[in-house]
Each structure stands twice: as structure tokens, then as C-alpha cells.
mmCIF file of C-alpha atoms in Angstrom:
data_model
loop_
_atom_site.group_PDB
_atom_site.id
_atom_site.type_symbol
_atom_site.label_atom_id
_atom_site.label_comp_id
_atom_site.label_asym_id
_atom_site.label_seq_id
_atom_site.Cartn_x
_atom_site.Cartn_y
_atom_site.Cartn_z
ATOM 1 C CA MET J 1 38.856 -14.971 72.189
ATOM 2 C CA ASP J 2 37.337 -13.912 75.511
ATOM 3 C CA THR J 3 37.790 -10.137 75.827
ATOM 4 C CA ILE J 4 38.400 -10.387 79.599
ATOM 5 C CA GLN J 5 40.784 -13.325 79.868
ATOM 6 C CA LEU J 6 43.959 -13.415 77.791
ATOM 7 C CA SER J 7 44.504 -16.476 75.663
ATOM 8 C CA ARG J 8 47.435 -18.649 76.675
ATOM 9 C CA ARG J 9 49.313 -17.560 73.567
ATOM 10 C CA ARG J 10 48.816 -13.861 74.256
ATOM 11 C CA LEU J 11 49.757 -14.283 77.920
ATOM 12 C CA LEU J 12 52.951 -16.087 76.911
ATOM 13 C CA ALA J 13 53.764 -13.418 74.347
ATOM 14 C CA THR J 14 53.189 -10.574 76.782
ATOM 15 C CA THR J 15 55.333 -12.272 79.431
ATOM 16 C CA CYS J 16 58.123 -12.678 76.892
ATOM 17 C CA ALA J 17 57.864 -9.035 75.914
ATOM 18 C CA VAL J 18 58.295 -7.634 79.394
ATOM 19 C CA GLY J 19 60.583 -10.315 80.842
ATOM 20 C CA LEU J 20 64.301 -9.754 81.269
ATOM 21 C CA GLY J 21 67.390 -11.906 80.837
ATOM 22 C CA ALA J 22 66.691 -15.588 81.428
ATOM 23 C CA ALA J 23 62.953 -14.935 81.377
ATOM 24 C CA VAL J 24 63.147 -14.332 77.643
ATOM 25 C CA THR J 25 64.905 -17.639 77.094
ATOM 26 C CA ALA J 26 62.330 -19.408 79.218
ATOM 27 C CA CYS J 27 59.566 -18.001 77.065
ATOM 28 C CA THR J 28 60.776 -19.857 74.009
ATOM 29 C CA GLY J 29 59.425 -23.082 75.534
ATOM 30 C CA ARG J 30 55.977 -23.710 74.028
ATOM 31 C CA SER J 31 53.378 -26.397 74.506
ATOM 32 C CA PRO J 32 52.646 -28.603 71.465
ATOM 33 C CA VAL J 33 49.727 -26.375 70.466
ATOM 34 C CA ASP J 34 52.168 -23.455 70.077
ATOM 35 C CA GLU J 35 54.816 -25.327 68.084
ATOM 36 C CA PRO J 36 55.300 -24.389 64.398
ATOM 37 C CA PHE J 37 53.470 -26.789 62.102
ATOM 38 C CA THR J 38 55.857 -29.339 60.614
ATOM 39 C CA GLY J 39 53.549 -31.988 59.183
ATOM 40 C CA PRO J 40 52.179 -32.359 55.624
ATOM 41 C CA GLY J 41 50.093 -29.492 54.271
ATOM 42 C CA GLY J 42 49.969 -26.205 56.072
ATOM 43 C CA TRP J 43 51.914 -23.164 54.901
ATOM 44 C CA SER J 44 55.637 -22.621 54.446
ATOM 45 C CA PHE J 45 58.021 -20.073 52.994
ATOM 46 C CA THR J 46 61.810 -20.128 52.796
ATOM 47 C CA ASP J 47 63.274 -16.658 53.125
ATOM 48 C CA ASP J 48 66.624 -15.249 52.003
ATOM 49 C CA ARG J 49 68.397 -16.415 55.161
ATOM 50 C CA ASN J 50 67.480 -19.914 53.982
ATOM 51 C CA SER J 51 65.192 -20.106 57.008
ATOM 52 C CA THR J 52 61.834 -21.806 56.495
ATOM 53 C CA VAL J 53 58.672 -20.632 58.224
ATOM 54 C CA ARG J 54 56.090 -23.383 58.739
ATOM 55 C CA THR J 55 52.603 -22.740 60.079
ATOM 56 C CA ALA J 56 49.402 -24.749 60.161
ATOM 57 C CA GLU J 57 47.532 -22.053 58.231
ATOM 58 C CA VAL J 58 48.354 -19.160 55.942
ATOM 59 C CA PRO J 59 49.500 -16.300 58.220
ATOM 60 C CA SER J 60 46.707 -13.815 58.818
ATOM 61 C CA ARG J 61 48.231 -11.519 61.451
ATOM 62 C CA ILE J 62 51.282 -9.986 59.823
ATOM 63 C CA VAL J 63 53.565 -7.339 61.279
ATOM 64 C CA ALA J 64 55.904 -5.825 58.710
ATOM 65 C CA PHE J 65 58.436 -3.120 57.993
ATOM 66 C CA VAL J 66 56.382 -0.314 56.504
ATOM 67 C CA GLY J 67 57.818 -0.778 52.997
ATOM 68 C CA ALA J 68 57.061 -4.509 53.046
ATOM 69 C CA ALA J 69 53.597 -3.777 54.425
ATOM 70 C CA GLY J 70 52.975 -1.287 51.626
ATOM 71 C CA MET J 71 54.121 -3.905 49.126
ATOM 72 C CA LEU J 72 51.670 -6.457 50.514
ATOM 73 C CA ALA J 73 48.902 -3.852 50.333
ATOM 74 C CA ASP J 74 49.789 -3.277 46.668
ATOM 75 C CA TYR J 75 48.975 -6.951 46.121
ATOM 76 C CA GLY J 76 45.653 -6.745 47.941
ATOM 77 C CA LEU J 77 46.738 -8.125 51.324
ATOM 78 C CA GLN J 78 45.983 -5.032 53.435
ATOM 79 C CA ASP J 79 43.590 -6.977 55.700
ATOM 80 C CA ARG J 80 46.385 -9.373 56.785
ATOM 81 C CA ILE J 81 48.541 -6.556 58.190
ATOM 82 C CA VAL J 82 47.989 -5.767 61.867
ATOM 83 C CA GLY J 83 51.166 -3.836 62.694
ATOM 84 C CA ILE J 84 53.957 -1.879 61.032
ATOM 85 C CA PHE J 85 57.318 -0.372 61.984
ATOM 86 C CA GLY J 86 59.712 2.001 60.250
ATOM 87 C CA GLU J 87 59.157 5.501 58.933
ATOM 88 C CA THR J 88 55.378 5.789 58.727
ATOM 89 C CA ARG J 89 55.267 9.582 58.803
ATOM 90 C CA THR J 90 57.621 12.227 57.488
ATOM 91 C CA ALA J 91 59.125 14.978 59.640
ATOM 92 C CA ALA J 92 56.188 17.152 58.556
ATOM 93 C CA GLY J 93 53.711 14.573 59.857
ATOM 94 C CA GLU J 94 52.588 13.422 56.417
ATOM 95 C CA PRO J 95 52.190 9.708 55.595
ATOM 96 C CA ALA J 96 55.521 8.380 54.326
ATOM 97 C CA PRO J 97 55.741 7.452 50.625
ATOM 98 C CA LEU J 98 56.804 3.958 51.710
ATOM 99 C CA MET J 99 53.250 3.121 52.771
ATOM 100 C CA GLY J 100 51.592 3.469 49.402
ATOM 101 C CA ASP J 101 47.884 2.745 49.847
ATOM 102 C CA LEU J 102 48.299 1.278 53.318
ATOM 103 C CA ASP J 103 45.667 2.697 55.695
ATOM 104 C CA LEU J 104 47.378 3.897 58.882
ATOM 105 C CA GLY J 105 44.059 3.888 60.694
ATOM 106 C CA LYS J 106 43.786 0.106 60.358
ATOM 107 C CA VAL J 107 47.186 -0.920 61.710
ATOM 108 C CA THR J 108 49.164 -0.517 64.929
ATOM 109 C CA VAL J 109 52.364 1.504 64.580
ATOM 110 C CA LEU J 110 55.176 -0.046 66.639
ATOM 111 C CA GLY J 111 57.773 2.631 65.875
ATOM 112 C CA ASN J 112 58.383 5.482 63.461
ATOM 113 C CA ASN J 113 62.156 5.963 63.739
ATOM 114 C CA TRP J 114 65.313 3.870 63.646
ATOM 115 C CA GLY J 115 65.657 1.940 66.919
ATOM 116 C CA GLU J 116 61.961 2.225 67.804
ATOM 117 C CA PHE J 117 59.995 -1.037 68.148
ATOM 118 C CA ASN J 118 57.369 -1.350 70.882
ATOM 119 C CA VAL J 119 57.757 -4.958 71.998
ATOM 120 C CA GLU J 120 54.726 -4.905 74.303
ATOM 121 C CA LYS J 121 52.432 -3.700 71.521
ATOM 122 C CA TYR J 122 53.932 -6.334 69.232
ATOM 123 C CA ALA J 123 53.126 -9.097 71.702
ATOM 124 C CA ALA J 124 49.562 -7.853 72.126
ATOM 125 C CA LEU J 125 48.975 -8.128 68.367
ATOM 126 C CA GLU J 126 49.532 -11.913 68.503
ATOM 127 C CA PRO J 127 51.492 -11.889 65.222
ATOM 128 C CA ASP J 128 51.963 -15.075 63.238
ATOM 129 C CA LEU J 129 54.472 -13.627 60.727
ATOM 130 C CA LEU J 130 57.004 -10.803 60.739
ATOM 131 C CA VAL J 131 58.217 -9.499 57.352
ATOM 132 C CA THR J 132 61.120 -7.166 56.712
ATOM 133 C CA ASP J 133 63.893 -6.240 54.284
ATOM 134 C CA MET J 134 67.450 -7.518 54.639
ATOM 135 C CA TYR J 135 70.353 -5.382 53.425
ATOM 136 C CA ALA J 136 73.114 -7.418 55.086
ATOM 137 C CA PRO J 137 73.148 -11.155 55.913
ATOM 138 C CA ASP J 138 70.856 -11.963 58.845
ATOM 139 C CA GLU J 139 70.332 -8.265 59.640
ATOM 140 C CA LEU J 140 66.588 -7.683 60.024
ATOM 141 C CA TRP J 141 65.886 -4.156 58.809
ATOM 142 C CA TYR J 142 64.569 -1.843 61.534
ATOM 143 C CA ILE J 143 64.573 -4.626 64.140
ATOM 144 C CA PRO J 144 66.681 -3.228 67.034
ATOM 145 C CA ASN J 145 69.509 -5.579 67.979
ATOM 146 C CA GLU J 146 68.928 -4.961 71.684
ATOM 147 C CA SER J 147 65.334 -6.266 71.519
ATOM 148 C CA ARG J 148 65.689 -8.805 68.715
ATOM 149 C CA ALA J 149 65.784 -11.786 71.111
ATOM 150 C CA LYS J 150 62.542 -10.710 72.789
ATOM 151 C CA ILE J 151 60.846 -10.109 69.435
ATOM 152 C CA LEU J 152 61.833 -13.546 68.121
ATOM 153 C CA ALA J 153 60.802 -15.186 71.392
ATOM 154 C CA ILE J 154 57.299 -13.796 70.938
ATOM 155 C CA ASN J 155 57.081 -14.974 67.336
ATOM 156 C CA PRO J 156 59.912 -16.906 65.633
ATOM 157 C CA ASN J 157 58.184 -16.812 62.235
ATOM 158 C CA VAL J 158 60.155 -14.271 60.216
ATOM 159 C CA ALA J 159 60.379 -13.784 56.449
ATOM 160 C CA ALA J 160 63.369 -11.624 55.501
ATOM 161 C CA VAL J 161 63.881 -10.694 51.847
ATOM 162 C CA ARG J 162 67.325 -9.660 50.608
ATOM 163 C CA VAL J 163 67.063 -6.282 48.910
ATOM 164 C CA ALA J 164 70.734 -5.421 48.299
ATOM 165 C CA ARG J 165 72.967 -6.574 45.434
ATOM 166 C CA ARG J 166 69.980 -7.595 43.366
ATOM 167 C CA THR J 167 68.414 -5.657 40.542
ATOM 168 C CA LEU J 168 65.040 -4.060 41.060
ATOM 169 C CA PRO J 169 63.096 -6.635 38.975
ATOM 170 C CA GLU J 170 64.775 -9.498 40.853
ATOM 171 C CA THR J 171 63.875 -8.031 44.227
ATOM 172 C CA ILE J 172 60.311 -7.244 43.171
ATOM 173 C CA ALA J 173 59.935 -10.812 41.902
ATOM 174 C CA ARG J 174 61.185 -12.230 45.204
ATOM 175 C CA TYR J 175 58.735 -10.168 47.245
ATOM 176 C CA ALA J 176 55.992 -11.147 44.792
ATOM 177 C CA GLU J 177 56.751 -14.796 45.614
ATOM 178 C CA LEU J 178 56.040 -14.060 49.249
ATOM 179 C CA ALA J 179 52.858 -12.147 48.416
ATOM 180 C CA GLN J 180 51.658 -15.013 46.218
ATOM 181 C CA ALA J 181 52.418 -17.544 48.961
ATOM 182 C CA LEU J 182 50.251 -15.442 51.272
ATOM 183 C CA GLY J 183 47.363 -15.571 48.824
ATOM 184 C CA ALA J 184 47.905 -12.655 46.438
ATOM 185 C CA ASP J 185 46.747 -12.982 42.835
ATOM 186 C CA LEU J 186 49.651 -11.740 40.726
ATOM 187 C CA ASN J 187 47.367 -11.711 37.675
ATOM 188 C CA ALA J 188 44.722 -9.499 39.260
ATOM 189 C CA PRO J 189 43.925 -6.391 37.161
ATOM 190 C CA LYS J 190 45.585 -4.051 39.681
ATOM 191 C CA ALA J 191 48.800 -6.090 39.672
ATOM 192 C CA LEU J 192 48.887 -6.312 35.879
ATOM 193 C CA GLN J 193 48.285 -2.583 35.530
ATOM 194 C CA ALA J 194 51.124 -1.870 37.947
ATOM 195 C CA LYS J 195 53.446 -4.156 35.953
ATOM 196 C CA ALA J 196 52.503 -2.401 32.725
ATOM 197 C CA ARG J 197 53.203 0.991 34.287
ATOM 198 C CA PHE J 198 56.572 -0.232 35.564
ATOM 199 C CA ASP J 199 57.545 -1.496 32.118
ATOM 200 C CA ALA J 200 56.485 1.806 30.537
ATOM 201 C CA ALA J 201 58.492 3.764 33.120
ATOM 202 C CA ALA J 202 61.577 1.615 32.463
ATOM 203 C CA GLN J 203 61.244 2.308 28.751
ATOM 204 C CA ALA J 204 60.889 6.028 29.498
ATOM 205 C CA VAL J 205 64.287 5.893 31.241
ATOM 206 C CA ARG J 206 65.847 4.150 28.228
ATOM 207 C CA ASP J 207 64.363 6.776 25.915
ATOM 208 C CA ALA J 208 65.565 9.643 28.122
ATOM 209 C CA VAL J 209 69.101 8.208 28.158
ATOM 210 C CA ALA J 210 69.044 8.020 24.369
ATOM 211 C CA GLN J 211 68.059 11.706 24.253
ATOM 212 C CA ARG J 212 70.848 12.716 26.676
ATOM 213 C CA PRO J 213 73.853 10.521 25.777
ATOM 214 C CA GLY J 214 76.883 10.658 28.029
ATOM 215 C CA LEU J 215 75.099 12.110 31.042
ATOM 216 C CA ARG J 216 76.860 11.269 34.323
ATOM 217 C CA VAL J 217 74.464 10.631 37.221
ATOM 218 C CA MET J 218 75.503 10.423 40.872
ATOM 219 C CA ALA J 219 73.372 9.237 43.791
ATOM 220 C CA ALA J 220 74.390 10.846 47.059
ATOM 221 C CA SER J 221 73.379 11.674 50.603
ATOM 222 C CA ALA J 222 74.519 14.785 52.457
ATOM 223 C CA THR J 223 75.115 15.268 56.173
ATOM 224 C CA PRO J 224 76.839 18.152 57.993
ATOM 225 C CA GLY J 225 80.195 16.339 58.095
ATOM 226 C CA ILE J 226 80.153 13.774 55.292
ATOM 227 C CA PHE J 227 79.037 13.517 51.675
ATOM 228 C CA TYR J 228 78.101 9.924 50.814
ATOM 229 C CA VAL J 229 78.427 8.766 47.198
ATOM 230 C CA SER J 230 76.370 5.608 46.694
ATOM 231 C CA ASP J 231 77.713 2.532 44.919
ATOM 232 C CA PRO J 232 75.192 1.538 42.231
ATOM 233 C CA LYS J 233 76.304 -2.092 42.384
ATOM 234 C CA ALA J 234 74.931 -2.434 45.923
ATOM 235 C CA SER J 235 71.480 -0.866 45.541
ATOM 236 C CA ALA J 236 68.611 -2.505 43.695
ATOM 237 C CA ASP J 237 67.343 0.737 42.184
ATOM 238 C CA LEU J 238 70.727 2.192 41.190
ATOM 239 C CA SER J 239 71.952 -1.052 39.642
ATOM 240 C CA TYR J 240 68.756 -1.205 37.607
ATOM 241 C CA PHE J 241 69.201 2.411 36.522
ATOM 242 C CA ALA J 242 72.632 1.382 35.199
ATOM 243 C CA HIS J 243 71.064 -1.651 33.509
ATOM 244 C CA LEU J 244 68.701 0.714 31.698
ATOM 245 C CA GLY J 245 71.672 2.640 30.342
ATOM 246 C CA VAL J 246 72.052 5.431 32.883
ATOM 247 C CA GLY J 247 75.698 6.488 33.285
ATOM 248 C CA MET J 248 75.877 6.029 37.048
ATOM 249 C CA VAL J 249 78.925 7.332 38.904
ATOM 250 C CA THR J 250 80.688 4.478 40.717
ATOM 251 C CA PRO J 251 82.854 5.489 43.705
ATOM 252 C CA GLU J 252 86.322 3.982 43.822
ATOM 253 C CA HIS J 253 86.803 3.661 47.582
ATOM 254 C CA VAL J 254 83.697 2.031 48.993
ATOM 255 C CA VAL J 255 83.934 1.348 52.738
ATOM 256 C CA GLY J 256 82.118 -0.548 55.447
ATOM 257 C CA ASP J 257 79.167 -2.564 54.213
ATOM 258 C CA GLY J 258 79.871 -1.578 50.614
ATOM 259 C CA PHE J 259 76.999 0.819 49.942
ATOM 260 C CA PHE J 260 78.879 4.104 49.572
ATOM 261 C CA GLU J 261 82.098 6.070 49.739
ATOM 262 C CA GLU J 262 82.436 8.694 52.451
ATOM 263 C CA LEU J 263 83.867 12.034 51.326
ATOM 264 C CA SER J 264 84.785 15.031 53.429
ATOM 265 C CA TRP J 265 83.176 18.181 52.099
ATOM 266 C CA GLU J 266 86.435 19.512 50.663
ATOM 267 C CA ASN J 267 86.599 16.376 48.459
ATOM 268 C CA THR J 268 82.984 16.425 47.336
ATOM 269 C CA ASP J 269 84.003 17.312 43.779
ATOM 270 C CA ARG J 270 86.009 14.064 43.381
ATOM 271 C CA TYR J 271 83.414 12.578 41.033
ATOM 272 C CA PRO J 272 82.114 14.959 38.360
ATOM 273 C CA ALA J 273 78.374 14.583 37.746
ATOM 274 C CA ASP J 274 75.861 16.234 35.438
ATOM 275 C CA LEU J 275 72.877 15.183 37.528
ATOM 276 C CA ILE J 276 72.775 14.498 41.268
ATOM 277 C CA LEU J 277 70.130 12.238 42.801
ATOM 278 C CA LEU J 278 70.026 13.584 46.362
ATOM 279 C CA ASP J 279 68.738 11.497 49.253
ATOM 280 C CA ARG J 280 65.450 13.047 50.365
ATOM 281 C CA ARG J 281 64.947 11.101 53.577
ATOM 282 C CA SER J 282 64.324 13.158 56.686
ATOM 283 C CA ALA J 283 67.794 12.456 58.155
ATOM 284 C CA ALA J 284 69.615 13.836 55.092
ATOM 285 C CA LEU J 285 70.278 17.494 54.268
ATOM 286 C CA THR J 286 67.992 19.084 51.687
ATOM 287 C CA PRO J 287 69.185 21.356 48.855
ATOM 288 C CA GLU J 288 67.814 24.283 50.853
ATOM 289 C CA ALA J 289 69.866 23.288 53.898
ATOM 290 C CA LEU J 290 72.940 22.963 51.678
ATOM 291 C CA ALA J 291 72.532 26.348 50.016
ATOM 292 C CA ALA J 292 75.009 28.040 52.357
ATOM 293 C CA ASN J 293 77.720 25.444 51.656
ATOM 294 C CA PRO J 294 80.153 26.906 49.092
ATOM 295 C CA VAL J 295 81.541 23.504 48.098
ATOM 296 C CA TRP J 296 78.045 22.273 47.336
ATOM 297 C CA ARG J 297 77.211 25.405 45.389
ATOM 298 C CA GLY J 298 80.325 24.896 43.273
ATOM 299 C CA LEU J 299 79.377 21.429 41.998
ATOM 300 C CA PRO J 300 78.496 21.486 38.261
ATOM 301 C CA ALA J 301 75.103 19.830 38.788
ATOM 302 C CA VAL J 302 74.205 22.331 41.506
ATOM 303 C CA ARG J 303 75.327 25.322 39.424
ATOM 304 C CA GLY J 304 73.280 23.962 36.534
ATOM 305 C CA ASN J 305 70.207 23.331 38.726
ATOM 306 C CA GLN J 306 70.375 19.638 37.909
ATOM 307 C CA VAL J 307 69.630 18.123 41.320
ATOM 308 C CA THR J 308 66.592 15.954 41.959
ATOM 309 C CA GLY J 309 65.268 14.039 44.951
ATOM 310 C CA TRP J 310 66.090 10.355 45.426
ATOM 311 C CA GLN J 311 64.299 7.902 47.727
ATOM 312 C CA PRO J 312 66.820 5.171 48.671
ATOM 313 C CA VAL J 313 64.280 3.159 50.720
ATOM 314 C CA TYR J 314 61.003 2.240 49.035
ATOM 315 C CA ARG J 315 58.510 -0.579 48.702
ATOM 316 C CA PHE J 316 59.517 -3.393 46.375
ATOM 317 C CA SER J 317 56.520 -3.727 44.098
ATOM 318 C CA HIS J 318 55.823 -2.556 40.562
ATOM 319 C CA ALA J 319 53.400 0.016 41.963
ATOM 320 C CA GLY J 320 55.979 1.228 44.465
ATOM 321 C CA THR J 321 58.910 1.573 42.086
ATOM 322 C CA ALA J 322 57.363 2.801 38.828
ATOM 323 C CA PRO J 323 57.239 6.387 40.217
ATOM 324 C CA LEU J 324 61.001 6.187 40.926
ATOM 325 C CA LEU J 325 61.626 5.414 37.264
ATOM 326 C CA ASP J 326 59.217 8.121 36.109
ATOM 327 C CA ASP J 327 61.032 10.695 38.279
ATOM 328 C CA LEU J 328 64.424 9.589 36.969
ATOM 329 C CA ALA J 329 63.310 9.780 33.331
ATOM 330 C CA ALA J 330 61.940 13.289 33.862
ATOM 331 C CA ALA J 331 65.166 14.421 35.599
ATOM 332 C CA ILE J 332 67.330 13.065 32.775
ATOM 333 C CA ARG J 333 65.181 14.722 30.101
ATOM 334 C CA ARG J 334 65.560 18.142 31.699
ATOM 335 C CA SER J 335 69.314 17.771 32.274
ATOM 336 C CA GLY J 336 72.207 18.547 29.980
ATOM 337 C CA LYS J 337 75.871 17.618 29.767
ATOM 338 C CA LEU J 338 77.906 19.782 32.158
ATOM 339 C CA THR J 339 81.128 17.802 32.737
#
């Protein structure tokens, strides 16, 4: 492409990005050369909204939620990724665990926090596929609702993978389907080694459970006003932990979208637990921040020093999730029955 004159596609995308109101709708009109490929051959993928992406060639300019981008990098598709969004750096400025081996220096960051998505930068990247998680039907993870129409006007090709109410292996397999469709070799040595490590980590959890029978494990997130107890049935990792034999605490009064029960701090002891998996994302309170809270200090797991970090958002690959299982197995092995 001429470095001085914008291509028609880029000009259209940029206009869509900065236009307002009816201008966005107008931008969805494309000439035949811009229309998605619908003839024989080409590339297609049906996502978990039952929406099918069709393009003339395998997408080569992918913008993805950072966890999905890290997953694609795990399968050797780093060079296809041109942009990412989501938590790319921690509060301390370190690369977020979600990225895995993704090289931040080779991609454009469109936003680092919830609600951040630079539409103009997105348009300039000329993306041919957007990939993200989906926790609720038709909700594109980390895509702001207020700019969703503009984003889809620039590029309607979206692959959303449902990551809730599926077990971890099911979700990994679904993302692997997408990676394979994009050209990944699922039998490459790196992929096979990652699968072997995942299987070994899963067995380590089973073995740890056998060594600590009856242990009650609760996954939770703490904020100044509310203590959230996660429902293992809703989360891919927690449901898989239960499948491996972990005695996960299940809250009785799940609200809203069905991922957790909200407890006031005076009711935090409603569900006895021997081990607490505490949300370690930057928006949640750390054990250090909770140290002055007398209710927290009175919980059996806290008194027994049986609290470990939990990463509720991660990349759905064997390489990305094996460390979660390793951490869980280690936490169970060093915990004892307290309740």
C-alpha cells in the first residue's frame, strides 16, 4: 500500500471510526471488493453466537482480547496479531499474565482497562478479524457497548468464543478449533508438550485431593463493600476443579448473571472454607489490604494461613491453564482441614 495515500479500505475504516450517529450507519455500505467472501473456497468460522465469518483468505490481521491473543500466540500465530485490548499490564506496570509469550513490542495496544478501546487506532490497523471471549450471550468481552457499533462497522468479522458454563477442556478445545482454522498445527511439538503438562497438572490436582480428603475450597473476590463468592458451575476453571474432585463451595443465592453470590462483610462467614482462592486481579483487594478487616481475619482459612491467589481471567490454552492447576495442587497440598 502506498505510504502517502490511504487505501480505500483504510479511508472507509477511519471515517467510520470518527463519524457520529448516522455516519456510522452509512459506513456499513461497502463496494463489492469490500464485501465478505461468500463463494466456494475461502475461509470461514462459525463462532459461539452461531455467526459465521467468511473471508476470501485466512485472516492475517487479527485484533484480539489479550487472553485470546495470548492463546493464539501459544499456538504459534503471534505474527497474525496486530492489535490487542484488555489488561496488558498490571498495576505495577508488569506484563499481565494473560499475555503469555505475546510480545507487546510487536502489537498495538488499544486499551488496558475496562471500557478502553481506541477505535481510531483499531481502524488504522485494517483488521480482518476480531477475536474475544464471551461470558454472556452476544456480549463481546471488553468491547465497550457505547462504541460497539463503530467497531463492527469498521470490521464485521468477529469470532466470539463462549467461555462460561463450559469446563476448561471444552473451552480450550473450542479455542483450539479457531486456532487450527487460522493455520495452527495442534500436533506441533510445543502444542503437544503443553497438552502433556496440562494433563500432568490435572493429575497433580487429583493426587492432592486424595491426600487432603474433605477439604472445602472457596473462590472469592473482595471489595471494600462486598465479598463475592463465586459459583463453580459458571466458571470454566472452577467447574473443572470440581470435576477433578476438589470440594468447591457452591453459594446458595447466586444473583445477576449467575457467577457469584454477593455477601456483606458481616455475612462473609456464611460458607465455611478450609482454603480460599482469592481473586488477584488489580481491581480486587489483596490479603494485605484486607489485613485490617476483623471479619476477614476471623475466617478459618485466613487464621490458618490457607489463602492463595486465584486468576479468574486467563488464556484458554493448555499452556495458559496448566499453571493454574499447578498452583491449585500446591495450595491443596499445603492446606489442612479447618472446618
